[in-house]
Coordinates of C-alpha atoms in Angstrom, one line a residue:
M1 CA -4.1 -13.3 -7.0
D2 CA -5.4 -10.9 -10.7
D3 CA -4.4 -7.8 -11.7
L4 CA -7.4 -6.8 -11.0
T5 CA -8.1 -7.6 -7.5
R6 CA -4.6 -6.4 -7.2
L7 CA -5.3 -2.7 -8.2
A8 CA -8.8 -2.7 -5.6
R9 CA -6.8 -3.5 -2.5
L10 CA -3.9 -1.0 -3.7
S11 CA -7.0 1.3 -3.4
P12 CA -6.6 3.9 -0.7
P13 CA -9.2 2.4 1.8
A14 CA -13.1 4.3 1.7
G15 CA -13.9 3.2 5.1
P16 CA -12.5 2.3 8.5
V17 CA -10.0 -0.9 8.1
E18 CA -9.5 -3.7 10.5
M19 CA -5.6 -3.3 10.6
V20 CA -2.7 -5.0 12.5
L21 CA 1.0 -2.9 13.5
D22 CA 4.1 -4.4 13.5
T23 CA 6.1 -2.4 15.2
D24 CA 10.6 -2.4 16.6
T25 CA 9.1 -0.1 18.7
Y26 CA 12.3 0.3 21.0
N27 CA 14.5 1.3 17.9
E28 CA 13.3 5.0 18.4
V29 CA 11.0 7.7 19.5
D30 CA 8.3 7.6 16.3
D31 CA 6.9 4.1 16.6
Q32 CA 5.4 5.2 20.3
F33 CA 3.7 7.7 18.3
A34 CA 2.4 5.6 15.5
L35 CA 1.2 3.3 17.9
C36 CA -1.3 5.9 19.9
Y37 CA -1.6 7.8 17.0
A38 CA -3.3 3.9 15.3
L39 CA -5.3 3.5 18.5
L40 CA -6.9 7.1 18.8
S41 CA -7.7 6.4 15.2
P42 CA -10.8 4.5 15.9
E43 CA -13.2 5.6 13.7
R44 CA -11.1 5.2 10.5
M45 CA -8.6 2.1 12.6
H46 CA -9.3 -0.9 14.3
V47 CA -5.9 -2.6 15.7
Q48 CA -6.4 -6.1 16.9
A49 CA -3.4 -7.0 17.4
V50 CA 0.3 -5.1 17.8
Y51 CA 3.8 -7.0 16.6
A52 CA 7.1 -6.8 18.1
A53 CA 9.4 -6.7 15.7
P54 CA 13.5 -7.4 15.9
F55 CA 16.1 -4.9 15.6
T56 CA 19.9 -4.3 15.7
N57 CA 21.2 -1.0 16.5
A58 CA 22.9 0.6 20.3
R59 CA 20.2 0.2 22.2
S60 CA 19.3 -3.7 21.6
T61 CA 22.8 -6.4 21.3
G62 CA 20.2 -8.5 18.8
P63 CA 17.2 -9.0 17.4
E64 CA 16.4 -10.8 19.9
D65 CA 16.8 -8.6 22.6
G66 CA 15.3 -5.9 20.1
M67 CA 11.9 -8.0 20.0
L68 CA 11.4 -8.4 24.4
K69 CA 12.4 -4.7 24.7
S70 CA 9.9 -3.5 21.9
R71 CA 7.5 -5.4 23.4
D72 CA 7.9 -4.4 26.4
E73 CA 7.7 -0.9 25.6
I74 CA 4.2 -1.4 23.5
L75 CA 2.7 -3.2 27.0
R76 CA 4.0 0.1 28.8
L77 CA 2.6 2.7 26.1
L78 CA -0.5 1.0 26.7
N79 CA -0.9 0.8 30.3
K80 CA -1.1 4.9 29.7
L81 CA -3.5 4.9 27.2
D82 CA -6.9 5.0 28.6
I83 CA -8.9 3.1 25.4
P84 CA -11.8 0.9 26.2
E85 CA -10.4 -1.9 24.1
K86 CA -6.3 -2.8 24.3
P87 CA -5.2 -4.9 21.7
P88 CA -3.4 -8.4 22.3
V89 CA 0.8 -8.1 21.4
Y90 CA 2.7 -11.0 19.8
E91 CA 6.0 -11.7 20.3
G92 CA 7.8 -10.9 16.8
A93 CA 11.2 -13.5 15.6
R94 CA 13.7 -13.7 17.7
C95 CA 16.5 -14.0 13.9
Y96 CA 16.7 -12.1 10.5
M97 CA 15.4 -14.9 7.8
A98 CA 19.1 -16.3 6.2
A99 CA 17.8 -16.7 2.9
A100 CA 14.1 -15.5 0.9
D101 CA 13.1 -19.1 1.1
A102 CA 13.4 -19.1 4.9
P103 CA 11.0 -18.2 6.7
V104 CA 11.4 -17.3 11.6
D105 CA 8.3 -19.0 12.8
S106 CA 6.4 -17.0 16.1
P107 CA 4.0 -15.9 17.7
A108 CA 3.2 -13.3 15.4
A109 CA 3.4 -14.4 12.4
R110 CA 1.4 -17.3 13.5
D111 CA -1.7 -14.9 14.3
L112 CA -1.1 -12.6 11.3
I113 CA -2.0 -15.8 9.6
E114 CA -4.7 -16.8 11.6
R115 CA -6.1 -13.4 11.4
A116 CA -6.3 -13.4 7.4
R117 CA -8.0 -16.7 7.2
A118 CA -10.6 -14.9 9.1
M119 CA -11.3 -12.4 7.1
P120 CA -14.9 -12.5 5.6
K121 CA -14.3 -13.2 1.6
G122 CA -13.6 -9.9 -0.1
E123 CA -12.6 -8.0 2.9
C124 CA -8.7 -7.2 3.8
L125 CA -6.6 -6.7 6.7
Y126 CA -4.4 -4.1 6.7
A127 CA -0.8 -5.5 8.3
V128 CA 0.8 -1.8 8.6
S129 CA 5.0 -2.7 9.2
I130 CA 7.2 0.0 10.2
A131 CA 10.2 -2.0 11.6
C132 CA 12.6 -4.5 9.7
P133 CA 9.3 -6.8 8.1
V134 CA 10.6 -10.3 9.0
N135 CA 7.6 -10.9 10.8
I136 CA 5.2 -10.5 7.3
A137 CA 7.4 -11.8 5.0
S138 CA 7.9 -15.0 7.2
A139 CA 3.5 -15.0 7.7
I140 CA 3.3 -15.0 3.5
L141 CA 5.8 -17.8 3.1
M142 CA 4.5 -20.1 6.3
A143 CA 0.7 -19.0 4.3
P144 CA 1.1 -17.7 0.8
D145 CA -2.9 -17.9 0.2
I146 CA -2.8 -14.8 3.0
A147 CA -1.6 -13.0 -0.4
D148 CA -5.4 -13.1 -1.2
S149 CA -6.8 -11.6 2.0
I150 CA -4.3 -8.9 3.8
V151 CA -2.3 -5.1 2.5
V152 CA 1.5 -4.7 3.3
V153 CA 1.7 -1.0 4.4
W154 CA 5.7 -0.7 4.5
L155 CA 7.9 1.9 5.6
G156 CA 10.9 1.6 5.2
G157 CA 13.6 1.8 1.8
Q158 CA 13.9 4.7 -0.3
P159 CA 11.9 6.2 -3.4
H160 CA 12.1 3.9 -7.0
H161 CA 15.0 7.2 -8.7
F162 CA 17.2 7.0 -6.3
P163 CA 20.7 6.1 -6.4
Y164 CA 20.8 3.7 -3.7
A165 CA 17.8 1.6 -1.4
R166 CA 19.4 0.8 1.6
E167 CA 18.0 2.4 4.9
F168 CA 17.6 0.8 9.1
N169 CA 14.3 -0.8 7.9
L170 CA 15.1 -2.6 5.0
S171 CA 18.7 -3.4 5.5
Q172 CA 18.0 -5.2 8.8
D173 CA 16.6 -8.6 6.8
I174 CA 17.0 -7.8 3.4
F175 CA 15.9 -11.2 2.4
A176 CA 12.2 -10.5 3.9
T177 CA 12.2 -7.2 2.2
R178 CA 12.6 -9.2 -0.8
V179 CA 9.6 -11.5 -0.1
L180 CA 7.3 -8.3 -0.2
F181 CA 8.1 -6.5 -3.4
D182 CA 8.7 -10.0 -5.3
S183 CA 5.2 -12.4 -3.3
G184 CA 3.1 -10.2 -5.3
V185 CA 1.1 -9.3 -1.8
P186 CA -0.5 -5.9 -2.4
L187 CA 1.8 -3.3 -0.9
V188 CA 2.3 0.0 -0.4
Q189 CA 5.6 1.6 0.2
I190 CA 6.0 4.8 2.1
P191 CA 9.8 5.9 1.3
C192 CA 12.1 7.3 3.6
L193 CA 14.1 10.4 2.5
G194 CA 11.7 12.7 0.1
V195 CA 8.8 11.5 2.0
A196 CA 8.2 10.2 5.2
S197 CA 11.5 12.5 6.1
H198 CA 9.3 15.7 5.6
L199 CA 7.4 14.7 8.8
L200 CA 9.4 16.7 11.7
T201 CA 9.2 18.4 14.4
S202 CA 10.2 20.2 17.2
I203 CA 10.7 20.1 21.0
P204 CA 8.7 23.5 21.3
E205 CA 6.2 22.8 18.9
M206 CA 5.3 19.5 20.2
R207 CA 5.3 20.7 24.1
E208 CA 3.3 23.5 23.5
A209 CA 0.5 20.8 20.9
I210 CA 1.0 17.9 23.3
G211 CA 2.7 18.8 27.1
G212 CA 0.7 18.6 29.7
K213 CA -2.6 17.2 28.2
N214 CA -2.2 13.4 29.8
A215 CA 0.1 11.3 30.7
V216 CA 0.7 9.1 27.4
S217 CA 1.6 12.8 25.2
D218 CA 4.2 13.9 28.6
A219 CA 5.6 10.8 28.3
L220 CA 5.6 10.8 24.5
L221 CA 7.6 14.4 24.9
E222 CA 9.7 13.0 27.4
L223 CA 11.1 10.3 24.8
F224 CA 11.1 13.3 22.5
S225 CA 13.3 15.5 24.3
A226 CA 15.7 13.2 25.1
Y227 CA 16.9 12.8 21.8
A228 CA 18.1 16.5 21.5
D229 CA 22.1 17.1 23.1
D230 CA 21.4 20.4 22.0
P231 CA 17.6 21.6 20.9
F232 CA 18.6 25.1 19.6
A233 CA 17.1 25.2 16.0
W234 CA 16.9 21.3 16.5
N235 CA 14.0 18.7 15.1
K236 CA 14.0 15.4 14.3
E237 CA 11.6 12.1 11.9
I238 CA 8.8 11.0 13.0
W239 CA 8.6 9.3 10.5
D240 CA 7.2 6.4 11.1
V241 CA 3.2 7.4 11.7
S242 CA 3.0 8.4 8.4
T243 CA 1.8 5.2 7.3
I244 CA -1.3 5.5 9.8
A245 CA -1.7 8.7 7.7
W246 CA -2.4 7.5 4.5
L247 CA -5.1 5.1 6.8
N248 CA -6.4 7.9 8.4
H249 CA -6.5 9.8 5.4
A250 CA -4.8 8.7 1.5
D251 CA -4.6 12.6 0.2
W252 CA -2.1 13.1 3.0
L253 CA 0.4 10.9 1.3
P254 CA -0.6 11.3 -2.3
S255 CA 0.8 8.0 -3.7
T256 CA 1.6 6.4 -7.6
L257 CA 1.1 2.6 -9.4
E258 CA 4.8 1.6 -10.2
H259 CA 5.7 -1.8 -10.9
A260 CA 7.6 -3.4 -8.2
P261 CA 10.9 -3.1 -8.6
M262 CA 13.6 -5.8 -7.4
L263 CA 16.1 -5.3 -4.2
T264 CA 19.6 -6.2 -5.3
D265 CA 22.3 -7.3 -3.8
D266 CA 24.6 -4.7 -3.3
G267 CA 21.3 -2.8 -2.2
H268 CA 19.7 -1.0 -4.8
W269 CA 16.6 -0.7 -7.1
A270 CA 16.5 -2.8 -10.7
F271 CA 13.1 -3.0 -12.5
D272 CA 11.7 -5.2 -14.9
S273 CA 8.0 -3.5 -16.0
R274 CA 6.9 -6.8 -16.2
R275 CA 6.3 -7.0 -12.9
H276 CA 3.1 -6.7 -10.7
L277 CA 2.5 -3.0 -9.9
M278 CA 2.9 -1.8 -6.3
R279 CA 2.0 1.9 -4.6
V280 CA 4.5 4.8 -3.8
A281 CA 3.9 7.6 -2.2
Y282 CA 6.3 10.5 -3.2
F283 CA 4.9 12.9 -1.0
C284 CA 3.4 14.6 2.3
D285 CA 1.5 16.2 4.0
R286 CA 3.6 17.1 7.0
N287 CA 0.8 20.3 8.4
A288 CA -1.9 17.8 8.4
I289 CA 0.0 14.5 9.4
F290 CA 0.7 17.1 12.8
R291 CA -2.6 18.1 13.0
D292 CA -4.4 15.8 13.2
L293 CA -1.9 13.5 15.5
Y294 CA -1.7 16.0 17.9
T295 CA -5.3 17.1 18.3
K296 CA -6.2 13.1 19.1
L297 CA -3.5 12.5 21.3
A298 CA -4.0 16.1 23.3
N299 CA -7.5 15.3 23.6
H300 CA -7.0 11.2 24.8

């Protein structure tokens, strides 16, 4: 891909987009909000498919278990949403990449390849990842030509000026993350601390905004509330919705073009001004994003 084409693809979308959502939905509570937010924003995006991503933490015994639990959680939420068209759900990778040139085959990776290649000439598919990016990275390695047909929007890593790059999504599979930054695919990064971390909310606010409105809103409120041992003066991140907010209104997440950094073995950023350009968000309008999210959930 030449630099002019990449720059054009990195411009915020002007109208409705075609997209797929890659999510480790059972890992936390914010993935569920992001999935619903995307599906309740048909004026700005059409969700063609949802991919279950692997994760490893206290809520799973390993990547395969995390992926399967995420698949089940995606299906559970879809059953609660009253929407005219529900996207297909595909299982993702059952393990992480063993090397930067070792893709993990999965139904999700193959579906992304098929959908990217089916895009009309000159149009692109937005591959939105709010998880370890192994599914998307594997698809890029299996079929490098799709880099000309997709734009990856990824929540992960820290801002490039931070003394470290590591956070959960990045650290789950460093090899997959390197593919995103090294392959030259058009990449929009929403960093975590200092950007997506502004997306904090509380039980009283959420209860006032969406409590009792409908089945999916009550399910999300229940999930969110379960994370608070002591809700007094307590707020929690819902930062996965940042990627969907960027597709809805890019001005809510102001961004800049930067040369793609390199990820070192010890989890830091390294820089070379000869590298290709990517787009990086540096702030988010917390109030505008939650107003839009809550309005769509309450009116569902």
